[in-house]
Short mmCIF file of C-alpha atoms in Angstrom, two decimals:
data_model
loop_
_atom_site.label_atom_id
_atom_site.label_comp_id
_atom_site.label_asym_id
_atom_site.label_seq_id
_atom_site.Cartn_x
_atom_site.Cartn_y
_atom_site.Cartn_z
CA MET U 1 46.64 -120.54 23.17
CA GLU U 2 44.32 -119.76 25.95
CA LEU U 3 41.76 -122.51 26.03
CA ASP U 4 39.67 -120.98 28.79
CA LEU U 5 38.76 -118.26 26.29
CA PHE U 6 36.84 -120.82 24.33
CA VAL U 7 35.09 -122.04 27.41
CA ARG U 8 33.91 -118.48 27.99
CA TYR U 9 33.12 -117.60 24.39
CA GLY U 10 32.15 -121.05 23.16
CA PRO U 11 28.41 -120.58 23.54
CA ALA U 12 28.53 -117.24 21.70
CA LEU U 13 30.58 -118.73 18.88
CA LEU U 14 28.26 -121.71 18.57
CA SER U 15 25.26 -119.45 18.52
CA GLY U 16 26.97 -117.37 15.81
CA PHE U 17 27.60 -120.54 13.86
CA ALA U 18 23.93 -121.49 14.16
CA VAL U 19 22.84 -118.06 12.92
CA THR U 20 25.29 -118.32 10.02
CA ILE U 21 23.92 -121.71 9.04
CA LEU U 22 20.35 -120.48 9.35
CA CYS U 23 20.95 -117.43 7.13
CA TRP U 24 22.97 -119.46 4.66
CA LEU U 25 20.50 -122.32 4.33
CA VAL U 26 17.31 -120.28 4.20
CA GLY U 27 18.88 -117.55 2.06
CA SER U 28 20.51 -119.96 -0.40
CA PHE U 29 17.50 -122.19 -0.84
CA GLY U 30 15.31 -119.12 -1.19
CA GLY U 31 17.69 -117.85 -3.85
CA LEU U 32 17.65 -121.25 -5.53
CA VAL U 33 13.87 -121.30 -5.73
CA LEU U 34 13.64 -117.69 -6.89
CA GLY U 35 16.42 -118.32 -9.40
CA PHE U 36 14.57 -121.33 -10.79
CA ALA U 37 11.38 -119.32 -11.12
CA ILE U 38 13.31 -116.58 -12.92
CA ALA U 39 14.90 -119.08 -15.30
CA CYS U 40 11.48 -120.59 -16.06
CA LEU U 41 9.99 -117.16 -16.70
CA TYR U 42 12.90 -116.38 -18.96
CA ARG U 43 12.39 -119.60 -20.89
CA TRP U 44 8.61 -119.58 -21.21
CA GLY U 45 7.68 -115.96 -20.53
CA ALA U 46 6.77 -113.34 -23.10
CA ALA U 47 9.35 -110.92 -24.49
CA PRO U 48 8.78 -108.10 -21.93
CA PHE U 49 9.46 -110.60 -19.14
CA ARG U 50 12.75 -111.53 -20.69
CA TRP U 51 13.78 -107.91 -20.91
CA LEU U 52 12.80 -107.31 -17.31
CA ILE U 53 14.61 -110.42 -16.15
CA SER U 54 17.80 -109.60 -18.02
CA THR U 55 17.82 -106.17 -16.39
CA TYR U 56 17.24 -107.68 -12.94
CA VAL U 57 20.05 -110.19 -13.45
CA GLU U 58 22.48 -107.52 -14.65
CA VAL U 59 21.65 -105.08 -11.86
CA ILE U 60 21.91 -107.58 -9.01
CA ARG U 61 25.04 -109.20 -10.38
CA GLY U 62 26.54 -105.81 -11.09
CA THR U 63 26.35 -104.48 -7.53
CA PRO U 64 28.21 -105.62 -4.40
CA PHE U 65 26.28 -107.70 -1.90
CA MET U 66 27.15 -105.35 0.95
CA ILE U 67 25.54 -102.41 -0.87
CA GLN U 68 22.38 -104.43 -1.54
CA LEU U 69 22.23 -105.33 2.13
CA PHE U 70 22.68 -101.69 3.19
CA ILE U 71 19.99 -100.51 0.81
CA LEU U 72 17.54 -103.11 2.04
CA TYR U 73 18.29 -102.67 5.74
CA TYR U 74 18.70 -98.89 5.93
CA GLY U 75 16.61 -97.92 2.92
CA GLY U 76 13.75 -100.35 3.56
CA PRO U 77 12.14 -98.28 6.34
CA TYR U 78 11.70 -95.37 3.88
CA ILE U 79 9.21 -97.51 1.96
CA GLY U 80 7.74 -99.07 5.07
CA LEU U 81 9.89 -102.18 5.03
CA VAL U 82 11.26 -102.42 8.54
CA LEU U 83 13.25 -105.60 9.00
CA SER U 84 15.25 -107.11 11.81
CA PRO U 85 18.92 -107.65 10.98
CA ILE U 86 18.37 -111.39 10.46
CA GLN U 87 15.32 -110.83 8.28
CA ALA U 88 17.17 -108.27 6.19
CA GLY U 89 20.15 -110.60 5.98
CA ILE U 90 18.12 -113.56 4.74
CA LEU U 91 16.04 -111.53 2.31
CA SER U 92 19.06 -109.83 0.79
CA PHE U 93 20.74 -113.22 0.54
CA VAL U 94 17.78 -114.55 -1.44
CA VAL U 95 17.88 -111.58 -3.79
CA TYR U 96 21.66 -111.63 -4.14
CA GLY U 97 21.83 -115.34 -4.99
CA SER U 98 18.84 -115.53 -7.32
CA PRO U 99 20.40 -114.18 -10.54
CA TYR U 100 23.41 -116.48 -10.21
CA PHE U 101 21.14 -119.44 -9.62
CA SER U 102 18.90 -118.42 -12.51
CA GLU U 103 21.90 -118.28 -14.83
CA ILE U 104 22.96 -121.76 -13.76
CA PHE U 105 19.45 -123.04 -14.45
CA ARG U 106 19.30 -121.20 -17.78
CA GLY U 107 22.47 -122.97 -18.83
CA GLY U 108 20.97 -126.26 -17.65
CA PHE U 109 17.85 -125.74 -19.76
CA ASN U 110 19.99 -125.04 -22.79
CA ALA U 111 22.00 -128.20 -22.21
CA VAL U 112 19.00 -130.48 -22.77
CA PRO U 113 18.85 -131.27 -26.50
CA THR U 114 15.70 -130.19 -28.33
CA GLY U 115 15.27 -133.74 -29.60
CA GLN U 116 14.64 -134.91 -26.03
CA ILE U 117 11.69 -132.56 -25.74
CA GLU U 118 10.41 -133.32 -29.23
CA ALA U 119 10.40 -137.04 -28.46
CA ALA U 120 8.37 -136.33 -25.32
CA ARG U 121 5.89 -134.17 -27.22
CA CYS U 122 5.52 -136.85 -29.87
CA VAL U 123 4.19 -139.36 -27.35
CA GLY U 124 1.85 -136.74 -25.94
CA LEU U 125 3.48 -135.85 -22.61
CA SER U 126 2.23 -132.56 -21.17
CA GLU U 127 4.62 -129.62 -20.88
CA ALA U 128 4.57 -129.85 -17.07
CA ARG U 129 5.42 -133.56 -17.22
CA ILE U 130 8.17 -132.87 -19.73
CA LEU U 131 9.71 -130.34 -17.35
CA ARG U 132 9.56 -132.69 -14.37
CA ARG U 133 10.31 -136.05 -15.97
CA ILE U 134 12.50 -135.21 -18.96
CA ILE U 135 14.16 -131.80 -18.57
CA LEU U 136 14.88 -131.55 -14.83
CA PRO U 137 16.59 -134.94 -14.38
CA GLN U 138 18.76 -134.27 -17.39
CA MET U 139 19.70 -130.71 -16.52
CA LEU U 140 20.80 -131.84 -13.06
CA VAL U 141 23.77 -133.55 -14.68
CA PRO U 142 25.50 -130.39 -15.91
CA ILE U 143 24.30 -128.07 -13.11
CA THR U 144 25.05 -130.03 -9.95
CA ALA U 145 28.71 -129.02 -9.89
CA PRO U 146 28.08 -125.27 -10.46
CA LEU U 147 25.23 -125.35 -7.92
CA THR U 148 27.49 -126.95 -5.31
CA ASN U 149 30.14 -124.40 -6.15
CA PHE U 150 27.79 -121.49 -5.64
CA PHE U 151 26.49 -122.87 -2.35
CA ILE U 152 30.12 -123.00 -1.20
CA ILE U 153 30.76 -119.42 -2.27
CA LEU U 154 27.66 -118.35 -0.38
CA THR U 155 28.86 -119.92 2.90
CA LYS U 156 31.51 -117.24 3.08
CA GLU U 157 29.31 -114.41 1.87
CA THR U 158 27.34 -114.79 5.11
CA ALA U 159 30.18 -112.98 6.87
CA ILE U 160 29.01 -109.75 5.27
CA LEU U 161 25.78 -109.93 7.26
CA SER U 162 27.82 -108.85 10.31
CA VAL U 163 27.84 -105.27 9.00
CA VAL U 164 24.16 -104.90 9.85
CA THR U 165 24.73 -106.55 13.26
CA VAL U 166 23.37 -109.98 12.39
CA PRO U 167 24.80 -112.02 15.28
CA GLU U 168 26.43 -114.52 12.99
CA LEU U 169 29.83 -116.15 13.20
CA LEU U 170 32.04 -113.23 12.16
CA TYR U 171 30.11 -110.83 14.37
CA GLU U 172 30.59 -113.06 17.42
CA THR U 173 34.22 -113.66 16.56
CA GLN U 174 34.90 -109.95 16.28
CA THR U 175 33.20 -109.36 19.59
CA MET U 176 35.38 -111.99 21.19
CA ALA U 177 38.51 -110.55 19.59
CA ALA U 178 37.69 -107.02 20.69
CA GLU U 179 36.86 -107.98 24.23
CA THR U 180 39.86 -110.23 24.82
CA PHE U 181 42.50 -108.69 22.55
CA THR U 182 43.15 -112.10 21.03
CA PHE U 183 43.06 -112.39 17.27
CA VAL U 184 44.72 -115.57 16.09
CA GLU U 185 42.61 -118.00 18.09
CA PRO U 186 39.15 -116.59 17.32
CA PHE U 187 39.85 -116.33 13.60
CA LEU U 188 41.32 -119.82 13.47
CA VAL U 189 38.12 -121.14 14.99
CA LEU U 190 36.09 -119.04 12.58
CA SER U 191 37.94 -120.58 9.65
CA LEU U 192 37.34 -124.04 11.04
CA PHE U 193 33.60 -123.42 11.15
CA TYR U 194 33.48 -122.19 7.53
CA TRP U 195 35.64 -125.10 6.48
CA LEU U 196 33.18 -127.52 8.09
CA MET U 197 30.33 -125.97 6.11
CA VAL U 198 32.31 -126.14 2.92
CA ILE U 199 33.35 -129.78 3.18
CA GLY U 200 29.82 -130.70 4.21
CA THR U 201 28.40 -128.97 1.15
CA SER U 202 31.01 -130.47 -1.07
CA TRP U 203 30.26 -133.96 0.24
CA ILE U 204 26.53 -133.56 -0.32
CA GLY U 205 27.19 -132.19 -3.82
CA GLY U 206 29.30 -135.24 -4.59
CA ARG U 207 26.54 -137.58 -3.45
CA VAL U 208 23.94 -135.75 -5.51
CA GLU U 209 26.17 -135.83 -8.55
CA ALA U 210 26.72 -139.57 -8.21
CA ARG U 211 22.97 -140.03 -7.98
CA VAL U 212 22.03 -137.92 -11.00
CA THR U 213 24.73 -139.35 -13.26
CA ARG U 214 24.27 -143.04 -12.43
CA HIS U 215 22.60 -143.71 -15.79
CA LEU U 216 25.74 -142.57 -17.62
CA LYS U 217 27.92 -145.33 -16.20
CA ARG U 218 28.77 -147.90 -18.81
CA ALA U 219 28.42 -151.43 -17.58
CA ASN U 220 31.33 -152.96 -19.44
CA MET W 1 4.62 -163.18 -43.40
CA SER W 2 0.99 -162.14 -43.54
CA ASP W 3 -0.15 -160.85 -46.87
CA THR W 4 -2.61 -158.17 -45.87
CA SER W 5 -1.47 -156.03 -48.78
CA ALA W 6 -3.01 -158.39 -51.31
CA MET W 7 -6.24 -158.80 -49.41
CA SER W 8 -7.03 -155.20 -48.74
CA PRO W 9 -5.89 -152.83 -51.44
CA LYS W 10 -3.98 -149.92 -49.94
CA THR W 11 -5.95 -147.36 -51.83
CA GLY W 12 -9.04 -145.31 -51.48
CA GLU W 13 -8.73 -144.88 -47.75
CA PRO W 14 -6.31 -142.07 -47.03
CA ILE W 15 -5.21 -141.84 -43.42
CA ILE W 16 -3.08 -138.82 -44.00
CA SER W 17 -3.99 -136.30 -46.60
CA VAL W 18 -1.77 -133.37 -47.39
CA ARG W 19 -3.23 -130.60 -49.52
CA GLY W 20 -1.26 -127.70 -50.99
CA MET W 21 1.03 -127.57 -47.99
CA SER W 22 3.80 -125.00 -47.83
CA LYS W 23 6.40 -124.16 -45.23
CA TYR W 24 8.71 -121.17 -45.04
CA PHE W 25 11.79 -120.55 -42.94
CA GLY W 26 11.95 -116.78 -43.24
CA ASP W 27 12.24 -116.12 -46.97
CA PHE W 28 13.31 -119.66 -47.72
CA VAL W 29 10.61 -121.85 -49.20
CA ALA W 30 11.14 -125.23 -47.56
CA LEU W 31 7.99 -126.83 -48.95
CA ASN W 32 6.04 -125.59 -51.90
CA ASP W 33 2.46 -126.66 -52.52
CA VAL W 34 2.85 -130.31 -51.54
CA THR W 35 -0.15 -132.57 -52.07
CA LEU W 36 -0.16 -136.28 -51.29
CA ASP W 37 -2.14 -139.02 -49.59
CA VAL W 38 -1.02 -141.87 -47.40
CA ASN W 39 -3.40 -144.81 -47.40
CA ARG W 40 -4.12 -147.30 -44.67
CA SER W 41 -1.32 -149.87 -44.26
CA GLU W 42 0.73 -148.13 -46.88
CA VAL W 43 4.49 -147.63 -46.63
CA LEU W 44 5.48 -144.34 -48.21
CA CYS W 45 9.17 -143.52 -48.52
CA LEU W 46 10.32 -139.93 -48.94
CA ILE W 47 13.55 -139.60 -50.84
CA GLY W 48 15.42 -136.74 -52.43
CA PRO W 49 18.62 -134.74 -52.21
CA SER W 50 19.80 -133.19 -48.98
CA GLY W 51 17.84 -130.02 -48.23
CA SER W 52 14.95 -130.99 -50.48
CA GLY W 53 12.45 -130.79 -47.63
CA LYS W 54 11.91 -134.49 -46.81
CA SER W 55 12.41 -134.14 -43.08
CA THR W 56 10.50 -130.87 -42.96
CA LEU W 57 7.57 -132.54 -44.69
CA LEU W 58 7.65 -135.39 -42.20
CA ARG W 59 7.87 -133.00 -39.23
CA CYS W 60 4.90 -131.02 -40.53
CA LEU W 61 2.79 -134.18 -40.40
CA ASN W 62 2.84 -134.15 -36.58
CA PHE W 63 3.26 -130.38 -36.31
CA LEU W 64 6.79 -130.47 -34.90
CA GLU W 65 7.11 -127.86 -37.60
CA ALA W 66 4.09 -125.63 -38.06
CA TYR W 67 3.25 -125.64 -41.77
CA ASP W 68 2.24 -122.26 -43.14
CA GLY W 69 -0.12 -122.90 -46.02
CA GLY W 70 -2.42 -125.75 -46.98
CA GLU W 71 -3.67 -128.63 -44.89
CA VAL W 72 -2.54 -131.82 -43.23
CA ARG W 73 -5.32 -134.10 -42.11
CA LEU W 74 -5.16 -137.31 -40.11
CA ASN W 75 -8.37 -139.28 -40.52
CA GLY W 76 -10.05 -136.03 -41.45
CA ASP W 77 -8.75 -134.00 -38.49
CA LEU W 78 -6.78 -130.92 -39.38
CA ILE W 79 -3.40 -131.25 -37.69
CA GLY W 80 -2.08 -128.41 -35.56
CA TRP W 81 -4.45 -125.65 -36.62
CA GLN W 82 -8.02 -124.92 -35.61
CA ASP W 83 -10.34 -126.05 -38.36
CA GLY W 84 -12.34 -123.17 -39.75
CA ASP W 85 -12.16 -120.13 -41.95
CA SER W 86 -10.49 -117.65 -39.63
CA THR W 87 -7.46 -115.92 -41.07
CA PRO W 88 -4.82 -115.95 -39.87
CA ARG W 89 -5.57 -119.38 -38.52
CA LYS W 90 -5.07 -120.12 -34.89
CA ALA W 91 -2.93 -122.95 -33.57
CA LEU W 92 -4.67 -125.66 -31.60
CA SER W 93 -4.32 -125.64 -27.84
CA THR W 94 -1.39 -127.61 -26.46
CA ASN W 95 -3.77 -130.21 -25.11
CA ALA W 96 -5.62 -130.68 -28.39
CA LEU W 97 -2.29 -131.06 -30.17
CA ARG W 98 -1.20 -133.62 -27.57
CA GLN W 99 -4.34 -135.61 -28.34
CA GLN W 100 -3.52 -135.64 -32.05
CA ARG W 101 0.10 -136.54 -31.53
CA GLN W 102 -0.76 -139.63 -29.51
CA HIS W 103 -1.95 -141.18 -32.76
CA ILE W 104 1.26 -140.35 -34.63
CA GLY W 105 4.35 -142.30 -33.63
CA MET W 106 7.71 -140.80 -34.48
CA VAL W 107 11.21 -142.22 -34.71
CA PHE W 108 14.15 -139.86 -35.01
CA GLN W 109 17.53 -140.07 -36.67
CA GLN W 110 19.25 -139.50 -33.31
CA PHE W 111 16.91 -141.92 -31.43
CA ASN W 112 16.21 -139.29 -28.74
CA LEU W 113 15.83 -141.86 -26.01
CA TRP W 114 15.70 -140.30 -22.56
CA PRO W 115 19.12 -141.18 -21.16
CA HIS W 116 18.13 -141.15 -17.49
CA LEU W 117 15.46 -143.81 -17.98
CA THR W 118 15.95 -147.50 -18.70
CA ALA W 119 14.71 -149.03 -21.95
CA LEU W 120 11.60 -150.23 -20.13
CA GLU W 121 10.98 -146.85 -18.51
CA ASN W 122 11.45 -145.09 -21.85
CA VAL W 123 8.67 -147.18 -23.34
CA ALA W 124 6.42 -147.12 -20.26
CA GLU W 125 6.64 -143.38 -19.56
CA ALA W 126 3.88 -142.21 -21.89
CA LEU W 127 1.76 -145.29 -21.16
CA ILE W 128 1.67 -144.17 -17.54
CA GLN W 129 1.60 -140.40 -17.96
CA VAL W 130 -0.50 -140.09 -21.10
CA LYS W 131 -2.58 -143.25 -21.37
CA GLY W 132 -2.98 -143.36 -17.60
CA LEU W 133 -2.16 -147.05 -17.23
CA PRO W 134 -1.14 -148.31 -13.80
CA LYS W 135 2.58 -148.90 -13.57
CA SER W 136 2.40 -152.70 -13.61
CA LYS W 137 0.17 -152.76 -16.67
CA ALA W 138 2.35 -150.18 -18.41
CA HIS W 139 5.47 -152.22 -17.74
CA GLU W 140 3.77 -155.31 -19.07
CA LYS W 141 2.86 -153.50 -22.29
CA ALA W 142 6.32 -152.02 -22.51
CA ARG W 143 7.88 -155.47 -22.21
CA GLU W 144 5.60 -156.65 -24.98
CA ALA W 145 6.65 -153.78 -27.24
CA LEU W 146 10.32 -154.40 -26.49
CA GLY W 147 9.75 -158.05 -27.33
CA LYS W 148 8.44 -157.03 -30.73
CA VAL W 149 11.72 -155.28 -31.50
CA ASN W 150 13.68 -158.27 -30.16
CA LEU W 151 14.98 -156.56 -27.04
CA SER W 152 13.38 -158.61 -24.29
CA ASP W 153 16.79 -159.10 -22.70
CA LYS W 154 17.68 -155.40 -22.55
CA THR W 155 14.72 -153.96 -20.67
CA GLU W 156 16.75 -152.79 -17.66
CA ASN W 157 19.56 -151.19 -19.68
CA TYR W 158 20.07 -147.46 -19.79
CA PRO W 159 20.51 -146.09 -23.32
CA ALA W 160 24.23 -145.54 -22.63
CA ASN W 161 24.55 -149.32 -22.42
CA LEU W 162 22.83 -150.07 -25.71
CA SER W 163 24.25 -150.03 -29.21
CA GLY W 164 22.88 -147.54 -31.73
CA GLY W 165 20.76 -150.20 -33.37
CA GLN W 166 19.37 -151.30 -30.03
CA GLN W 167 18.63 -147.71 -29.04
CA GLN W 168 16.75 -147.13 -32.26
CA ARG W 169 14.72 -150.29 -31.68
CA VAL W 170 13.81 -149.07 -28.18
CA ALA W 171 12.72 -145.81 -29.80
CA ILE W 172 10.51 -147.78 -32.18
CA ALA W 173 9.07 -149.74 -29.25
CA ARG W 174 8.38 -146.47 -27.43
CA ALA W 175 6.35 -145.29 -30.41
CA ILE W 176 4.44 -148.50 -31.17
CA ALA W 177 3.51 -149.07 -27.52
CA MET W 178 1.19 -146.08 -27.89
CA GLU W 179 -0.62 -147.94 -30.68
CA PRO W 180 -0.43 -145.09 -33.16
CA THR W 181 -2.46 -144.86 -36.34
CA VAL W 182 0.62 -144.00 -38.34
CA MET W 183 4.37 -144.12 -37.80
CA LEU W 184 6.79 -141.48 -39.01
CA PHE W 185 10.48 -142.31 -39.42
CA ASP W 186 13.01 -139.53 -39.91
CA GLU W 187 16.11 -141.15 -41.41
CA PRO W 188 15.99 -143.93 -38.80
CA THR W 189 19.23 -145.60 -39.91
CA SER W 190 21.36 -142.61 -40.91
CA ALA W 191 23.12 -142.36 -37.54
CA LEU W 192 23.92 -146.06 -37.36
CA ASP W 193 27.08 -147.97 -38.12
CA PRO W 194 26.53 -149.94 -41.33
CA GLU W 195 26.44 -153.31 -39.57
CA LEU W 196 23.62 -152.11 -37.29
CA VAL W 197 21.34 -150.85 -40.06
CA GLY W 198 19.97 -154.29 -40.85
CA GLU W 199 18.45 -155.00 -37.44
CA VAL W 200 16.46 -151.75 -37.55
CA LEU W 201 15.29 -152.28 -41.12
CA THR W 202 14.22 -155.82 -40.23
CA VAL W 203 11.96 -154.49 -37.47
CA MET W 204 10.54 -151.89 -39.86
CA LYS W 205 9.85 -154.55 -42.49
CA GLU W 206 7.99 -156.62 -39.89
CA MET W 207 5.88 -153.61 -38.97
CA ALA W 208 5.08 -152.99 -42.62
CA ALA W 209 4.10 -156.62 -43.07
CA GLU W 210 1.76 -156.35 -40.09
CA GLY W 211 -0.03 -153.54 -41.82
CA MET W 212 1.31 -150.46 -40.02
CA THR W 213 0.92 -147.26 -41.99
CA MET W 214 4.40 -145.79 -42.31
CA VAL W 215 6.00 -142.65 -43.72
CA VAL W 216 9.74 -143.05 -43.94
CA VAL W 217 12.36 -140.46 -44.83
CA THR W 218 15.29 -142.56 -45.89
CA HIS W 219 18.54 -142.84 -47.77
CA GLU W 220 18.21 -146.63 -47.81
CA MET W 221 17.30 -147.05 -51.45
CA GLY W 222 17.07 -150.81 -51.01
CA PHE W 223 14.38 -150.38 -48.36
CA ALA W 224 12.52 -147.87 -50.54
CA ALA W 225 12.71 -150.17 -53.56
CA HIS W 226 11.62 -153.35 -51.80
CA VAL W 227 9.38 -152.35 -48.89
CA ALA W 228 7.68 -149.13 -49.97
CA ASP W 229 4.33 -149.20 -51.71
CA ARG W 230 5.04 -145.79 -53.12
CA VAL W 231 8.06 -143.53 -53.19
CA ALA W 232 7.80 -139.77 -53.09
CA PHE W 233 10.69 -137.83 -54.57
CA LEU W 234 11.21 -134.28 -53.37
CA ASP W 235 13.45 -131.65 -54.87
CA ALA W 236 13.80 -128.04 -53.69
CA GLY W 237 10.64 -128.25 -51.61
CA ARG W 238 8.49 -129.62 -54.41
CA LEU W 239 6.99 -133.06 -54.77
CA VAL W 240 8.39 -134.25 -58.09
CA ALA W 241 6.83 -137.70 -58.11
CA CYS W 242 4.86 -140.01 -55.86
CA VAL W 243 4.76 -143.36 -57.58
CA PRO W 244 5.34 -147.08 -57.02
CA PRO W 245 9.04 -147.78 -56.47
CA ALA W 246 9.38 -149.61 -59.78
CA GLU W 247 8.82 -146.38 -61.64
CA ILE W 248 11.50 -144.52 -59.70
CA PHE W 249 14.07 -147.26 -59.62
CA SER W 250 13.61 -148.30 -63.24
CA GLN W 251 16.68 -148.12 -65.40
CA ASP W 252 15.58 -144.85 -66.89
CA PRO W 253 13.27 -142.70 -64.76
CA GLU W 254 11.48 -139.99 -66.65
CA ASP W 255 12.43 -137.01 -64.56
CA GLU W 256 15.90 -135.61 -65.01
CA ARG W 257 16.20 -134.75 -61.29
CA ILE W 258 15.41 -138.30 -60.22
CA ARG W 259 17.91 -139.64 -62.76
CA THR W 260 20.67 -137.42 -61.42
CA PHE W 261 19.86 -138.27 -57.82
CA LEU W 262 19.87 -142.01 -58.36
CA GLN W 263 22.98 -141.79 -60.51
CA THR W 264 24.99 -140.46 -57.55
CA TYR W 265 23.69 -143.35 -55.45
CA ARG W 266 24.62 -145.98 -58.00
CA GLU W 267 28.10 -144.53 -58.42
CA ARG W 268 28.70 -144.45 -54.68
CA ASN W 269 27.58 -148.01 -54.14
CA VAL W 270 29.94 -149.49 -56.71
CA VAL W 271 32.53 -151.35 -54.71
#
């Protein structure tokens, strides 16, 4: 291994890592929020909404992320949507993740027994309060694991952003590999970076899960 | 035990009045032209075979099920629908319905306690969010309500750490803390182990003795016979009888359907 390579390319790799984290965090949380909104619309919206939403979910889930990114980045200018690579990357990430998130939330809504909501209505809680105080805390129990899982999947999807020249981790690694004709070292480092993101996410997911399930522990 | 029943006759002052109420699930007639009154401080038990419409009737009283025809009134207010002549009638706004429901406490067969909140928080939640009490005052009232159901020592427990009987008593405390005009019970002891039924019935008897108006769907014939002021018998969505318990539980009730129903009970309870 040639360590001086990493001295030379270290800053570029770190900057790529930062861009990856930026796109992943902003894109995923954007997708999470949009997905939640979609799931709420599906639950409380009128019939035409549901039809529209189902179509959206099927279309986005049914097409590869790379194609969505191409369409947004290269097709956007035709309708006046000119985006920088990073902007296009984040926006497409939001869109790509949203139907998966919305399906996780939809499942979470369904997991809360009707009786829980009826009991809340019987004491006069408002629908907004019921969502925040009764439904959300309970749906977090079944959805924390799938949410964590999807965040982990998304860490690695960021690599696709390199195809529209987002200067993220894979892009920088490929540059390094091409310029130095080394392949093993750069890609080992690349894997290490993704692995760091994954164990970090997994750790946070575990903490959240412990928090949202504490009431289920039996004190025997 | 206070004897309010003897002092103030439980008649002539209907709190709930049901007039010609019907309820359909698709083509199925769940309730057919039901008319009955519940008077102040009265305990009315609803009995009848499975599928006869007891629970549906109870759930129509607080509009958890929207009744289709007829009227349900609580102290004169039409429940769930806008009062007036418009056809088809329009449902009340969510907020107006919330107002009405605050006066109607409900206890469910499956308790429906919120599992992520402690016993105290379960009781205090609506006091804070609906009645607008400050947290400390709400907790004080919640403690009081939990004391009434003999659970002063379990206030910090989550439902997962309470027995079925204790959970159901928390559910009762949650309802009475709101100081409702009337309490509805939907088979409150049916999900309990036999040895836990007594503690819940005891609390209900105390409430009855204190003059709470109660409508109770139950399979506890002993409770119906000894605590109810009147017993309503439903069969196939129709109100067959609504009479003092003595008339239903007499050796030879008039109606064939009541006879058959009670016969199965007597046979089952022979040890």
